[in-house]
CSV table of C-alpha atoms in Angstrom, one decimal:
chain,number,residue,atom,x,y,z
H,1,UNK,CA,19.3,-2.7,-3.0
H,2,UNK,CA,19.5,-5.5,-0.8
H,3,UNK,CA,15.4,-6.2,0.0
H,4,UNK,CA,14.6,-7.7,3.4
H,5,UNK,CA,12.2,-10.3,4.1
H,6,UNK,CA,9.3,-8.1,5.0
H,7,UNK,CA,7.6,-9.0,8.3
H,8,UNK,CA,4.5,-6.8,9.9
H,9,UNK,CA,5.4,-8.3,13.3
H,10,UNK,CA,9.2,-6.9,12.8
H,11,UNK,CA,9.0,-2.9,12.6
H,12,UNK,CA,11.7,-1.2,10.6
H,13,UNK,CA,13.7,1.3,12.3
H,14,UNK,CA,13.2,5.1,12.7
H,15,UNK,CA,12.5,7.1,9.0
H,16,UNK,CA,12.1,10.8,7.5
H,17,UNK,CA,8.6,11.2,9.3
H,18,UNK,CA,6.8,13.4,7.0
H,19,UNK,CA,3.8,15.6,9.4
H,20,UNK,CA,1.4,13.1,10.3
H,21,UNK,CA,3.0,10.3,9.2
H,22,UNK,CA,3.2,6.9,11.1
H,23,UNK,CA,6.4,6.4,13.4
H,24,UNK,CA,6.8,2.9,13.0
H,25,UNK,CA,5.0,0.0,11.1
H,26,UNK,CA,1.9,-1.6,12.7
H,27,UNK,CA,2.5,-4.8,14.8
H,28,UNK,CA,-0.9,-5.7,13.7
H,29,UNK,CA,-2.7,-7.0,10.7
H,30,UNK,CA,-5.8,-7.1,12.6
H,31,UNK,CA,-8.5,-4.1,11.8
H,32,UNK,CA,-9.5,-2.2,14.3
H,33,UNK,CA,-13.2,-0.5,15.2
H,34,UNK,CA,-11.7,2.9,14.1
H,35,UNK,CA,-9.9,1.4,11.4
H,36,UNK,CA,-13.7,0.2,10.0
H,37,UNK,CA,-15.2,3.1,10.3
H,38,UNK,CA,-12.4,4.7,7.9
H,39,UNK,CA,-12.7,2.1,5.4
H,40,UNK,CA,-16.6,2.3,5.9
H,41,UNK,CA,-16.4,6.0,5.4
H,42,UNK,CA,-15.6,5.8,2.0
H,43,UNK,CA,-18.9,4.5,0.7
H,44,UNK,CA,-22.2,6.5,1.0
H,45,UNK,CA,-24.2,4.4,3.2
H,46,UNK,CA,-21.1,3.1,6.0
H,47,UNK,CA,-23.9,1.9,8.4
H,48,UNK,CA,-24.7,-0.6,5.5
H,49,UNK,CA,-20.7,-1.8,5.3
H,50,UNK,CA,-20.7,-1.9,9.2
H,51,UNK,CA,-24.3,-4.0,9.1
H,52,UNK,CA,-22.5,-6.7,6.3
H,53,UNK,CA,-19.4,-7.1,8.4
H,54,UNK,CA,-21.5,-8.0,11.3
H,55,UNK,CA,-23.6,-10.0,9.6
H,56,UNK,CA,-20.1,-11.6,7.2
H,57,UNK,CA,-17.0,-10.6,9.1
H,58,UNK,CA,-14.8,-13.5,7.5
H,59,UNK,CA,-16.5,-12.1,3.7
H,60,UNK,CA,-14.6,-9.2,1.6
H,61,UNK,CA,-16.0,-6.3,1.0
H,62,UNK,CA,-15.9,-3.8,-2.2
H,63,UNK,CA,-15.8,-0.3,-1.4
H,64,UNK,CA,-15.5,3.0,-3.6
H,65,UNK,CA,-12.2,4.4,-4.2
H,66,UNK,CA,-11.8,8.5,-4.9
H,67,UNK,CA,-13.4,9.7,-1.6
H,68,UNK,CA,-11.2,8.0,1.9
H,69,UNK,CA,-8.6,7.0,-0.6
H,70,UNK,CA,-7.2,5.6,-3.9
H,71,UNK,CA,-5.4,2.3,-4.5
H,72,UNK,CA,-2.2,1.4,-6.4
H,73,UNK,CA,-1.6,-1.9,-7.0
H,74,UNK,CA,1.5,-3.6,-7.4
H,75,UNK,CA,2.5,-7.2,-8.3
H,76,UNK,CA,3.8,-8.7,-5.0
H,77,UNK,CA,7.5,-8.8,-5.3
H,78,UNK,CA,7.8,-5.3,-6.6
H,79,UNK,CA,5.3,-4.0,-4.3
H,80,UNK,CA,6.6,-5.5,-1.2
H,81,UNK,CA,10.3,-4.0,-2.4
H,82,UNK,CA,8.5,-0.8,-2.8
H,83,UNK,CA,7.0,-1.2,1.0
H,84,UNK,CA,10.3,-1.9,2.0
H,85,UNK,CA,11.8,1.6,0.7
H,86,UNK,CA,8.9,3.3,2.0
H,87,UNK,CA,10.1,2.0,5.8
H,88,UNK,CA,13.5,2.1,5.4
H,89,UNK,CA,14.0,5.3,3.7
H,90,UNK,CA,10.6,7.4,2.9
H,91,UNK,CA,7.5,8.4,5.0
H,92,UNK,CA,6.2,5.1,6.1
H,93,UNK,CA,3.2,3.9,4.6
H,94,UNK,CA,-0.9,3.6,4.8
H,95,UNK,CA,-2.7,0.9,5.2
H,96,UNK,CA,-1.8,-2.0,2.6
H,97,UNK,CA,-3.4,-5.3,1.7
H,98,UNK,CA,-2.3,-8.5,-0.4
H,99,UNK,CA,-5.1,-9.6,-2.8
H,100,UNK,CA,-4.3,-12.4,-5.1
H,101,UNK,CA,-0.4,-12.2,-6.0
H,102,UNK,CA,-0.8,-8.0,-5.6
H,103,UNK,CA,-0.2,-5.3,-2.9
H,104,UNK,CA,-2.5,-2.9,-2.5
H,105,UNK,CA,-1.1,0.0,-1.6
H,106,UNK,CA,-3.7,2.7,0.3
H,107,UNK,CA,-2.7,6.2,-0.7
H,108,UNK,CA,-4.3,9.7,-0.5
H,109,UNK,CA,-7.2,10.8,-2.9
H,110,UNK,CA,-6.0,11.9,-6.3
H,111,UNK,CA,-3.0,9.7,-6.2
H,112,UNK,CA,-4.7,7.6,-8.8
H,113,UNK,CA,-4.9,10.2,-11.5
H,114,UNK,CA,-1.3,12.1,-10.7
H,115,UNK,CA,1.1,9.0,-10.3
H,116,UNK,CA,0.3,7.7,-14.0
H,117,UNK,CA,1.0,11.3,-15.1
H,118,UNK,CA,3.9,11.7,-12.6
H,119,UNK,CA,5.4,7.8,-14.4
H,120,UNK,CA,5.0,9.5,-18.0
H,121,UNK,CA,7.6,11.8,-17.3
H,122,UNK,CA,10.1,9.4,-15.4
H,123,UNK,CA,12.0,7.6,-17.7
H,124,UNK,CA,12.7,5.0,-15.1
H,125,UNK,CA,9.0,4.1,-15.4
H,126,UNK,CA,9.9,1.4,-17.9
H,127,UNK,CA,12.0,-0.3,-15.7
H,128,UNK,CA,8.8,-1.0,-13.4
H,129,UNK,CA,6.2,-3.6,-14.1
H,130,UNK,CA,2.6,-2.3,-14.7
H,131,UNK,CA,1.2,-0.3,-11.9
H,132,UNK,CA,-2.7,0.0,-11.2
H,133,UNK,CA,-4.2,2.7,-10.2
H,134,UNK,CA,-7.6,3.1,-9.0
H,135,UNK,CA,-9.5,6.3,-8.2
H,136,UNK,CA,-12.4,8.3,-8.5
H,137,UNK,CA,-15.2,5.6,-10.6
H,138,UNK,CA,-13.3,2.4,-9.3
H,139,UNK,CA,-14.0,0.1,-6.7
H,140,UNK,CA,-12.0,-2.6,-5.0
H,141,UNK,CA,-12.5,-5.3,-3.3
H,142,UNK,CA,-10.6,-5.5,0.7
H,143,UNK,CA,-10.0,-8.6,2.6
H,144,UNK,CA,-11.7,-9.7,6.0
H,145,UNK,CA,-11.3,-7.3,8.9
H,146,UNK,CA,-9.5,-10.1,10.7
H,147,UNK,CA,-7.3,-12.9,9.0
H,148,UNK,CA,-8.3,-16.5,8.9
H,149,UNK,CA,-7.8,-18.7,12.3
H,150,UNK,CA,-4.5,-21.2,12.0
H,151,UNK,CA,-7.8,-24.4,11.3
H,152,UNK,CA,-7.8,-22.6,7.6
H,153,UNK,CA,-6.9,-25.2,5.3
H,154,UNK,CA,-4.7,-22.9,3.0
H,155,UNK,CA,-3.5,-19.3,3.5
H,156,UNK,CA,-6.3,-16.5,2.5
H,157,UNK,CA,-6.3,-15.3,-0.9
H,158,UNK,CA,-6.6,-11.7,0.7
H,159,UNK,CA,-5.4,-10.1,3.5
H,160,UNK,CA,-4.5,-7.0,5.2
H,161,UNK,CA,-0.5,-6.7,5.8
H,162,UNK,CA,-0.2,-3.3,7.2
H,163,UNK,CA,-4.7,-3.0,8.6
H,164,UNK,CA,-6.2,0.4,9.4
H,165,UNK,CA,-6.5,1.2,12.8
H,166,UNK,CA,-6.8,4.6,13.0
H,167,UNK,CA,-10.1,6.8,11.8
H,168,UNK,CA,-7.6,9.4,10.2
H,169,UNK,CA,-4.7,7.3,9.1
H,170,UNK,CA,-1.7,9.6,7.3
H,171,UNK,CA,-1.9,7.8,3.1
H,172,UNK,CA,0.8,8.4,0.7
H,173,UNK,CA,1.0,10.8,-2.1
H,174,UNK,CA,1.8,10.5,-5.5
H,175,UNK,CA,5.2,12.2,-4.7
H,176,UNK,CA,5.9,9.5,-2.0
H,177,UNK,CA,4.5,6.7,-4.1
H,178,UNK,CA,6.8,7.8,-7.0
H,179,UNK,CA,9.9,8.0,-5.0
H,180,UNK,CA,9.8,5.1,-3.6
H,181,UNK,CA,9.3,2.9,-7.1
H,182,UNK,CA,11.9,5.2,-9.2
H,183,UNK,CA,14.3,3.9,-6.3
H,184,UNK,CA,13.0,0.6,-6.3
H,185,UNK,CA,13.5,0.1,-10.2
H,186,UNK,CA,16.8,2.0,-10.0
H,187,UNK,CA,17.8,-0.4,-7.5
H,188,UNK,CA,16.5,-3.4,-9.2
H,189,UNK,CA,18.0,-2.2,-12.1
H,190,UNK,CA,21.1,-2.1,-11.2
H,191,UNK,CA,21.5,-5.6,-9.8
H,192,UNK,CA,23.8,-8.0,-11.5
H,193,UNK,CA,22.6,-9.5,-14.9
H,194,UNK,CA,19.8,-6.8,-15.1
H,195,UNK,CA,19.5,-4.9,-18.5
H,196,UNK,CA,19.1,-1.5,-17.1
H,197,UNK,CA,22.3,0.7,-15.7
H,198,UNK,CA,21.5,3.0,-12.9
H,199,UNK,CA,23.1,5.8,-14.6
H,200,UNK,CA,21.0,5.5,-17.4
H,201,UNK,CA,18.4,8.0,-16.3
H,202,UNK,CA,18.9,10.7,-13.4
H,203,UNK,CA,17.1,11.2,-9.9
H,204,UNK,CA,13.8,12.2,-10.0
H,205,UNK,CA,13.4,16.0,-9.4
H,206,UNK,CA,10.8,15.9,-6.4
């Protein structure tokens, strides 16, 4: 697979819409008000989350996962190829941030304990690097609403590359999620001097 540069202020063309899925990717890496009060939703006391922003808006915040959504992680390269196929080829994606040399990939609730399951039985799963998954019991920590102004003296440690701006945004399963890095890894796989053929291992039954 030939990866492009990924841009959030370049949409990628039409895809396989799944039902409620995003038509095209956000222009935006900015948070909007209903896109807070979805993240904010996901902890017990939101009004408290709302009151720190206001008070902190350039500060992360940690939130619980399991109830809004879950969280795979993905070291940057392999999870920005894995954004990619989701845009190109799949269902789009939900909301996804960069956090320290990771993407965080926003998917729907329960995806943290099926994809790990979903991986043991995919032999391609080897050709991937370590994927995180965090669910019901795990927190993680989200970048600013809004990125840093152009004064910062060097680029944010954490920050949203696809932000939430809906209150009901359509998230990935662990279907979706699985597809897209089987083809990724295929793919990757199968590039010149890798060690892995693409025929080794057949398409994923999903």
């Amino acid at each position: 697979m030939t990866s492009r540069q990924y841009d959030p202020r370049d949409p990628f063309p039409r895809h396989r819409g799944a039902p409620g899925a995003p038509s095209r990717l956000p222009r935006s890496a900015h948070v909007t008000l209903a896109g807070a009060d979805w993240l904010a939703s996901a902890s017990r006391f939101p009004r408290s989350v709302h009151a720190l922003w206001i008070d902190c808006p350039a500060n992360p915040v940690v939130l619980p996962c399991g109830v809004a959504f879950d969280v795979v992680s993905a070291p940057d390269l392999f999870g920005r190829r894995v954004l990619d196929r989701l845009w190109e080829k799949g269902p789009g994606s939900g909301p996804v941030a960069a956090q320290r040399g990771r993407l965080q990939l926003f998917a729907a609730p329960g995806t943290a304990q099926r994809l790990p399951a979903l991986l043991g039985w995919e032999e391609w799963a080897r050709a991937m690097p370590p994927l995180l998954c965090h669910g019901t019991g795990d927190t993680v920590t989200l970048p600013p609403l809004y990125p840093s102004g152009p004064e910062e003296p060097a680029p944010p440690v954490a920050r949203w590359v696809v932000a939430p701006e809906v209150r009901h945004p359509w998230l990935p399963d662990a279907e979706a999620l699985l597809w897209a890095c089987v083809r990724v890894a295929r793919a990757t796989a199968g590039a010149p001097g890798a060690g892995l053929r693409p025929e080794a291992a057949p398409e994923p039954a999903l």
